[in-house]
Coordinates of C-alpha atoms in Angstrom, one line a residue:
X1 CA 28.7 40.5 6.5
X2 CA 30.0 39.6 3.0
X3 CA 27.6 37.9 0.7
X4 CA 29.2 34.5 1.1
X5 CA 28.2 34.7 4.7
X6 CA 24.8 36.3 4.2
X7 CA 23.6 33.9 1.6
X8 CA 24.4 30.2 2.2
X9 CA 24.2 28.1 -0.9
X10 CA 23.2 24.5 -0.5
X11 CA 25.8 23.2 -2.9
X12 CA 28.7 24.7 -1.1
X13 CA 27.6 24.5 2.5
X14 CA 25.1 21.6 2.8
X15 CA 26.6 18.3 3.9
X16 CA 23.9 16.0 5.0
X17 CA 24.5 13.7 8.0
X18 CA 24.4 10.0 7.7
X19 CA 21.5 9.9 10.0
X20 CA 19.4 11.7 7.4
X21 CA 19.6 8.6 5.2
X22 CA 17.9 6.7 8.0
X23 CA 14.8 8.7 7.3
X24 CA 14.0 6.4 4.4
X25 CA 11.7 4.4 6.6
X26 CA 9.5 7.5 7.0
X27 CA 7.9 7.7 3.6
X28 CA 7.3 11.0 2.1
X29 CA 3.7 12.1 1.9
X30 CA 2.0 11.3 -1.3
X31 CA 2.2 13.9 -4.1
X32 CA 0.0 14.0 -7.1
X33 CA -0.8 16.1 -10.1
X34 CA -3.8 18.4 -9.8
X35 CA -6.0 20.5 -12.1
X36 CA -4.9 24.0 -11.2
X37 CA -7.0 27.2 -11.6
X38 CA -5.1 29.7 -13.7
X39 CA -5.8 33.1 -15.2
X40 CA -6.9 33.1 -18.9
X41 CA -4.0 32.7 -21.2
X42 CA -4.4 36.2 -22.6
X43 CA -4.3 37.6 -19.1
X44 CA -1.1 35.6 -18.3
X45 CA 0.7 37.6 -21.0
X46 CA 0.7 40.4 -18.5
X47 CA 1.0 38.3 -15.4
X48 CA 3.2 40.9 -13.6
X49 CA 0.0 42.8 -13.1
X50 CA -1.8 39.8 -11.5
X51 CA 0.6 38.1 -9.1
X52 CA 1.6 39.3 -5.7
X53 CA 3.7 38.2 -2.7
X54 CA 2.3 35.9 0.0
X55 CA -0.1 37.5 2.6
X56 CA 2.4 37.5 5.5
X57 CA 4.9 39.9 4.0
X58 CA 2.5 42.4 2.5
X59 CA 2.4 45.8 4.2
X60 CA -0.6 48.0 4.2
X61 CA 1.0 50.3 1.7
X62 CA 1.9 47.4 -0.6
X63 CA -1.7 46.0 -0.3
X64 CA -3.1 49.4 -1.5
X65 CA -0.5 49.5 -4.4
X66 CA -1.4 46.0 -5.5
X67 CA -5.1 46.8 -5.5
X68 CA -4.4 49.7 -7.9
X69 CA -2.2 47.5 -10.2
X70 CA -5.1 45.6 -11.5
X71 CA -8.8 44.8 -10.7
X72 CA -7.8 41.1 -11.1
X73 CA -4.6 41.1 -9.0
X74 CA -4.4 38.0 -6.7
X75 CA -4.1 40.3 -3.7
X76 CA -7.9 40.6 -4.0
X77 CA -8.2 36.9 -3.1
X78 CA -5.1 36.5 -0.9
X79 CA -5.6 39.6 1.3
X80 CA -8.8 41.6 0.5
X81 CA -9.2 45.1 1.8
X82 CA -13.0 44.9 2.1
X83 CA -14.8 44.7 5.5
X84 CA -15.7 41.1 5.0
X85 CA -12.5 39.8 3.4
X86 CA -13.3 36.1 3.4
X87 CA -16.8 36.4 1.9
X88 CA -15.4 39.0 -0.6
X89 CA -12.6 36.6 -1.7
X90 CA -15.1 33.8 -2.1
X91 CA -17.5 35.9 -4.2
X92 CA -14.7 37.3 -6.3
X93 CA -13.3 33.9 -7.0
X94 CA -16.7 32.6 -8.2
X95 CA -17.2 35.7 -10.3
X96 CA -13.8 35.4 -12.0
X97 CA -14.4 31.7 -12.7
X98 CA -17.8 32.4 -14.2
X99 CA -16.6 35.3 -16.3
X100 CA -13.6 33.3 -17.6
X101 CA -10.9 35.4 -16.1
X102 CA -9.9 32.2 -14.2
X103 CA -10.1 28.8 -15.8
X104 CA -9.7 25.2 -14.5
X105 CA -7.0 23.2 -16.2
X106 CA -8.5 20.4 -18.3
X107 CA -6.2 17.7 -16.9
X108 CA -4.1 17.1 -13.8
X109 CA -0.5 18.4 -14.0
X110 CA 2.6 19.2 -12.1
X111 CA 3.8 22.7 -12.7
X112 CA 7.6 23.5 -12.8
X113 CA 8.4 27.0 -11.4
X114 CA 11.7 28.8 -11.9
X115 CA 12.6 32.1 -10.1
X116 CA 15.5 34.0 -11.5
X117 CA 17.0 36.7 -9.3
X118 CA 20.2 38.6 -8.5
X119 CA 22.1 38.6 -5.3
X120 CA 23.5 41.7 -3.6
X121 CA 26.6 41.5 -5.7
X122 CA 24.6 41.3 -9.0
X123 CA 25.2 37.6 -9.6
X124 CA 22.2 35.8 -11.1
X125 CA 20.7 32.7 -9.7
X126 CA 17.8 30.4 -10.7
X127 CA 15.9 28.5 -8.1
X128 CA 14.0 25.5 -9.4
X129 CA 10.8 24.0 -7.9
X130 CA 7.5 22.5 -8.9
X131 CA 3.9 22.9 -7.7
X132 CA 2.0 19.8 -6.8
X133 CA -0.7 18.6 -4.4
X134 CA 0.7 16.9 -1.3
X135 CA -1.2 14.7 1.1
X136 CA -1.7 16.3 4.5
X137 CA -0.5 14.6 7.7
X138 CA -0.4 15.6 11.3
X139 CA 3.1 16.7 12.4
X140 CA 3.1 13.9 14.9
X141 CA 3.2 11.4 12.1
X142 CA 6.7 12.6 11.1
X143 CA 6.0 12.5 7.4
X144 CA 6.2 16.3 7.1
X145 CA 8.6 18.1 9.4
X146 CA 8.4 21.7 10.6
X147 CA 11.0 24.0 12.2
X148 CA 8.7 26.9 13.3
X149 CA 6.0 27.4 15.9
X150 CA 2.6 28.3 14.6
X151 CA 0.5 31.0 16.1
X152 CA -3.3 31.1 16.6
X153 CA -4.2 34.4 14.9
X154 CA -2.6 33.6 11.5
X155 CA -4.1 30.1 11.5
X156 CA -7.6 31.5 12.3
X157 CA -7.2 34.0 9.4
X158 CA -6.2 31.4 6.9
X159 CA -8.8 28.9 8.1
X160 CA -11.5 31.4 7.5
X161 CA -10.2 31.9 3.9
X162 CA -10.0 28.2 3.4
X163 CA -13.6 27.8 4.5
X164 CA -15.0 30.6 2.4
X165 CA -13.1 30.0 -0.8
X166 CA -12.7 26.2 -0.6
X167 CA -9.4 26.9 -2.4
X168 CA -5.7 27.1 -1.6
X169 CA -5.0 30.6 -2.7
X170 CA -1.2 30.5 -2.0
X171 CA 1.2 27.5 -1.7
X172 CA 3.4 26.3 1.1
X173 CA 7.1 25.8 0.4
X174 CA 8.8 22.5 1.1
X175 CA 12.3 21.0 0.7
X176 CA 13.4 17.5 -0.2
X177 CA 16.8 15.9 -0.7
X178 CA 18.0 14.3 -4.0
X179 CA 21.8 14.6 -4.5
X180 CA 21.4 13.2 -8.0
X181 CA 19.1 16.2 -8.9
X182 CA 16.9 14.0 -11.1
X183 CA 13.9 16.3 -11.2
X184 CA 16.0 19.5 -11.5
X185 CA 17.5 18.1 -14.7
X186 CA 14.2 16.9 -15.9
X187 CA 12.6 20.3 -15.4
X188 CA 15.4 22.2 -17.0
X189 CA 15.3 20.0 -20.1
X190 CA 11.6 20.4 -20.3
X191 CA 11.9 24.2 -20.0
X192 CA 14.3 24.3 -22.9
X193 CA 11.8 22.7 -25.3
X194 CA 8.5 24.2 -24.1
X195 CA 7.3 27.8 -23.8
X196 CA 6.2 28.8 -20.2
X197 CA 2.6 29.4 -19.3
X198 CA 3.7 32.7 -17.9
X199 CA 6.9 34.8 -17.7
X200 CA 6.6 37.7 -15.3
X201 CA 9.1 40.1 -13.7
X202 CA 7.9 41.3 -10.3
X203 CA 10.2 43.3 -7.9
X204 CA 13.3 42.3 -9.9
X205 CA 12.4 38.6 -9.8
X206 CA 11.6 36.7 -13.0
X207 CA 8.9 34.1 -12.4
X208 CA 8.3 31.4 -15.0
X209 CA 5.7 28.6 -14.9
X210 CA 5.3 25.4 -17.0
X211 CA 2.7 22.6 -17.1
X212 CA 3.7 18.9 -17.3
X213 CA 0.9 16.4 -18.1
X214 CA 2.9 13.6 -19.8
X215 CA 2.2 10.4 -17.7
X216 CA 5.8 9.2 -18.1
X217 CA 7.2 12.4 -16.7
X218 CA 4.7 12.6 -13.9
X219 CA 5.7 9.1 -12.9
X220 CA 9.3 10.2 -12.7
X221 CA 8.3 12.8 -10.2
X222 CA 6.5 10.2 -8.1
X223 CA 9.3 7.7 -8.3
X224 CA 12.0 10.2 -7.5
X225 CA 10.3 11.4 -4.4
X226 CA 9.7 7.9 -2.9
X227 CA 11.3 7.5 0.5
X228 CA 12.2 11.2 0.8
X229 CA 11.2 13.5 3.6
X230 CA 9.6 16.9 3.3
X231 CA 10.7 19.8 5.4
X232 CA 8.5 22.8 5.5
X233 CA 10.6 25.9 4.6
X234 CA 7.8 28.4 4.5
X235 CA 4.0 28.2 5.1
X236 CA 3.8 26.5 8.5
X237 CA 0.5 28.3 9.3
X238 CA -1.0 27.3 6.0
X239 CA 0.0 23.7 6.4
X240 CA -1.3 23.5 9.9
X241 CA -4.5 25.2 8.8
X242 CA -4.8 22.7 5.9
X243 CA -4.8 19.8 8.4
X244 CA -7.5 21.5 10.5
X245 CA -9.6 22.1 7.4
X246 CA -9.2 18.6 6.2
X247 CA -10.4 17.3 9.5
X248 CA -13.5 19.5 9.4
X249 CA -14.3 18.4 5.9
X250 CA -13.7 14.7 6.7
X251 CA -16.0 14.9 9.8
X252 CA -18.8 16.4 7.7
X253 CA -18.5 14.0 4.8
X254 CA -20.1 10.6 5.5
X255 CA -18.6 9.2 2.2
X256 CA -15.1 10.4 2.9
X257 CA -12.5 8.1 1.3
X258 CA -9.3 10.0 1.7
X259 CA -8.9 10.9 -2.0
X260 CA -10.9 14.1 -2.0
X261 CA -8.9 17.3 -2.9
X262 CA -9.2 18.6 0.6
X263 CA -6.9 15.8 1.8
X264 CA -4.0 17.5 -0.1
X265 CA -2.4 21.0 0.1
X266 CA -1.0 23.2 -2.6
X267 CA 2.8 22.9 -2.3
X268 CA 6.0 24.0 -4.1
X269 CA 8.9 21.6 -3.6
X270 CA 12.6 22.4 -4.1
X271 CA 15.6 20.1 -3.9
X272 CA 18.0 21.2 -1.1
X273 CA 20.8 20.6 -3.5
X274 CA 19.5 23.2 -5.9
X275 CA 22.1 25.9 -6.4
X276 CA 19.5 28.6 -6.3
X277 CA 18.3 27.7 -2.8
X278 CA 19.4 30.6 -0.6
X279 CA 18.7 31.6 3.0
X280 CA 19.0 35.2 4.0
X281 CA 19.6 36.3 7.6
X282 CA 16.9 38.2 9.4
X283 CA 18.5 41.0 11.5
X284 CA 16.8 42.3 14.6
X285 CA 15.9 46.0 15.0
X286 CA 15.1 46.9 18.7
X287 CA 12.6 49.6 19.6
X288 CA 10.3 50.8 22.4
X289 CA 12.1 49.0 25.3
X290 CA 11.5 50.8 28.5
X291 CA 14.6 52.3 30.2
X292 CA 16.9 51.2 27.4
X293 CA 20.5 52.3 27.9
X294 CA 23.0 51.4 25.2
X295 CA 26.1 51.8 27.4
X296 CA 24.6 49.7 30.2
X297 CA 23.7 47.0 27.7
X298 CA 27.3 46.9 26.4
X299 CA 28.5 46.4 29.9
X300 CA 26.1 43.6 30.6
X301 CA 27.1 41.9 27.4
X302 CA 30.8 42.0 28.2
X303 CA 30.1 39.5 31.0
X304 CA 29.1 36.8 28.5
X305 CA 30.7 38.0 25.2
X306 CA 34.0 39.0 23.9
X307 CA 33.5 42.6 22.7
X308 CA 35.4 44.0 19.7
X309 CA 34.9 47.7 18.9
X310 CA 34.4 48.4 15.2
X311 CA 34.6 51.6 13.2
X312 CA 32.5 50.9 10.0
X313 CA 30.0 48.6 8.4
X314 CA 32.8 47.1 6.4
X315 CA 34.6 46.2 9.6
X316 CA 31.5 44.5 10.9
X317 CA 31.2 42.4 7.7
X318 CA 34.8 41.3 8.0
X319 CA 34.3 40.5 11.7
X320 CA 31.3 38.2 11.1
X321 CA 33.0 36.7 8.0
X322 CA 36.0 35.7 10.1
X323 CA 34.1 34.3 13.0
X324 CA 33.4 30.5 13.0
X325 CA 31.1 30.7 16.0
X326 CA 27.3 30.5 15.7
X327 CA 27.1 33.0 18.5
X328 CA 28.7 36.0 16.9
X329 CA 26.7 39.1 16.3
X330 CA 27.0 42.7 15.3
X331 CA 25.5 45.4 17.6
X332 CA 24.6 48.9 16.3
X333 CA 23.6 51.7 18.6
X334 CA 23.6 55.5 18.3
X335 CA 26.9 55.7 20.0
X336 CA 28.7 52.5 19.2
X337 CA 29.3 49.7 16.8
X338 CA 30.8 46.4 17.9
X339 CA 31.0 42.7 17.2
X340 CA 30.6 40.2 20.0
X341 CA 31.2 36.5 20.3
X342 CA 30.0 34.2 23.2
X343 CA 32.9 33.4 25.5
X344 CA 31.8 29.9 26.5
X345 CA 29.0 27.4 26.0
X346 CA 25.5 28.5 25.4
X347 CA 23.7 25.9 27.6
X348 CA 24.6 27.4 31.0
X349 CA 23.1 30.7 30.0
X350 CA 19.7 29.3 28.8
X351 CA 16.8 28.7 31.1
X352 CA 16.0 25.2 32.1
X353 CA 13.6 24.5 29.2
X354 CA 16.1 25.8 26.6
X355 CA 19.1 24.2 28.2
X356 CA 17.7 20.8 27.9
X357 CA 16.4 21.2 24.3
X358 CA 18.0 19.3 21.5
X359 CA 21.5 20.4 20.5
X360 CA 20.2 21.4 17.1
X361 CA 18.2 24.1 18.8
X362 CA 20.6 25.1 21.5
X363 CA 23.3 25.7 18.8
X364 CA 21.2 28.4 17.0
X365 CA 22.6 31.9 17.3
X366 CA 19.0 33.3 17.4
X367 CA 18.2 31.2 20.5
X368 CA 21.0 32.9 22.6
X369 CA 20.0 36.3 21.1
X370 CA 16.4 35.9 22.1
X371 CA 16.8 34.1 25.4
X372 CA 19.9 35.7 26.8
X373 CA 20.0 39.2 25.4
X374 CA 16.4 40.1 24.7
X375 CA 14.7 38.2 27.5
X376 CA 17.2 38.1 30.3
X377 CA 19.2 41.3 29.8
X378 CA 16.6 43.5 28.3
X379 CA 13.6 42.1 30.1
X380 CA 11.4 41.5 27.1
X381 CA 8.9 38.8 28.0
X382 CA 8.4 35.7 25.9
X383 CA 4.9 36.9 25.1
X384 CA 6.2 40.3 23.8
X385 CA 8.8 38.5 21.7
X386 CA 6.2 36.2 20.2
X387 CA 3.9 39.2 19.5
X388 CA 6.9 41.1 18.0
X389 CA 6.2 44.2 20.2
X390 CA 9.8 45.3 20.4
X391 CA 11.4 43.9 17.3
X392 CA 11.4 44.5 13.6
X393 CA 13.0 42.0 11.3
X394 CA 14.9 43.1 8.2
X395 CA 17.1 41.3 5.7
X396 CA 19.2 44.3 4.6
X397 CA 22.0 45.4 7.0
X398 CA 21.7 48.9 5.6
X399 CA 18.2 49.1 7.1
X400 CA 19.6 48.3 10.5
X401 CA 22.1 51.2 10.4
X402 CA 19.5 53.5 8.9
X403 CA 17.0 52.8 11.6
X404 CA 19.5 53.4 14.4
X405 CA 20.8 56.6 12.7
X406 CA 17.3 58.0 12.3
X407 CA 16.6 57.0 16.0
X408 CA 13.5 55.0 15.0
X409 CA 15.4 52.1 16.6
X410 CA 17.2 51.8 19.9
X411 CA 19.7 49.2 18.6
X412 CA 20.2 46.8 15.8
X413 CA 21.5 43.2 16.0
X414 CA 23.2 41.8 12.9
X415 CA 23.0 38.1 12.7
X416 CA 24.5 35.3 10.6
X417 CA 22.0 33.4 8.4
X418 CA 20.5 30.1 9.6
X419 CA 21.8 27.3 7.2
X420 CA 19.6 24.8 5.4
X421 CA 21.3 22.1 7.4
X422 CA 20.3 23.7 10.6
X423 CA 16.7 23.8 9.4
X424 CA 16.8 20.1 8.7
X425 CA 18.5 19.3 12.0
X426 CA 15.9 21.2 14.0
X427 CA 13.1 19.7 12.0
X428 CA 14.4 16.2 12.7
X429 CA 14.8 17.0 16.4
X430 CA 11.0 17.6 16.7
X431 CA 11.6 21.1 18.2
X432 CA 11.1 24.5 16.6
X433 CA 13.2 27.6 16.1
X434 CA 12.5 31.1 17.4
X435 CA 10.3 33.2 15.2
X436 CA 11.9 34.7 12.1
X437 CA 14.9 32.4 12.1
X438 CA 14.9 31.8 8.4
X439 CA 14.2 33.8 5.2
X440 CA 14.2 31.7 2.1
X441 CA 14.7 34.1 -0.8
X442 CA 12.8 34.9 -2.9
X443 CA 9.3 34.3 -1.6
X444 CA 6.9 32.2 -3.8
X445 CA 4.5 34.4 -5.6
X446 CA 0.7 34.2 -5.2
X447 CA -1.5 34.1 -8.2
X448 CA 0.5 31.9 -10.5
X449 CA -2.2 29.2 -10.0
X450 CA -4.7 28.2 -7.4
X451 CA -5.6 24.8 -6.0
X452 CA -9.4 24.0 -5.6
X453 CA -10.3 21.8 -2.6
X454 CA -13.6 20.5 -4.0

């Protein structure tokens, strides 16, 4: 799939529906400046040794590597290796604050955050966002909208970390819509006249952070975001956990007034019109399916899909680029490579629950992939799909071909990326997408700053 199909840029592909404007009566949750906890300024000069990816994409090998990078790396708070990880993180946070390696900012601020990165063709992009504290609301209040289902195990893990450290170690990622790009322009202008607090390259991504405390500028942030909705792009488990934690603290506090820090969550917000906002596809790598037969599967698929035999990875890219259907895929097996496109409507193939779900969900390519191909044809249970027992998810098409060639995978399914508009549509519908439907690239880094909840 060529880059223009793999990476959907908001400016080119995002056309908001008129119904989106009707959301104005659903006021965006309150945002406010907060006094972040940051590494000592001298340490921030080598911030590349201190920051790390978010917990949910860190492999065991990467966890070990980050531990060796620095005794102060944020991995030691985000995902400790020790037997008692939560108690260890809490003790370590206290120790670093007492010794001065970490320091509280002296006044509340909003923190612009720019990530500069290159796409697969070597073109450079800058994604603009800002860190703030955002008031927590139940999803049922429709003030913050989600597009993913949350699972109990990750929420229990993050809740234990919240309880022990009384701190947001890593942020959630949210989107808002402002076609005038007021704050984007404000932040770029500010960055041109102020040195960043940190400037660190990690895994080929340049991360820069600034601090804004000017009351006039802070008021511009607040005013610009009035009457705008927030859509969670990443961090659903942390947001849900934040609500649970707030409710616990509220119940235990007889003088609760709603303004305590635990009523807010550490958030990075990006405008959906930002040219650096990119969504990658997450391809599916199939493994460990009992009695899997590639030829039999192709025959089964031919009943529902138009099959086009292909000879190379380049032909697969061209096939997906030319298809206008949301239900077009590439299939890679040890003996075949082909593209396939659904012959008719998706709804008749879905089970009763999916067939009657909102159109925004039914029109997702990953829904047909999971429900029709993985569940019905291959017999993978919904429980197994949720637990990811038979699937690996990768963003690089080359990894799909490599896994099949090395026979570590039975088959690979190359998908089109979910668009930002689809994320908004599903969020507004009140439903959720299948797991691993989106990959907002790059991920926010952990360790740039932390948000205390006391």
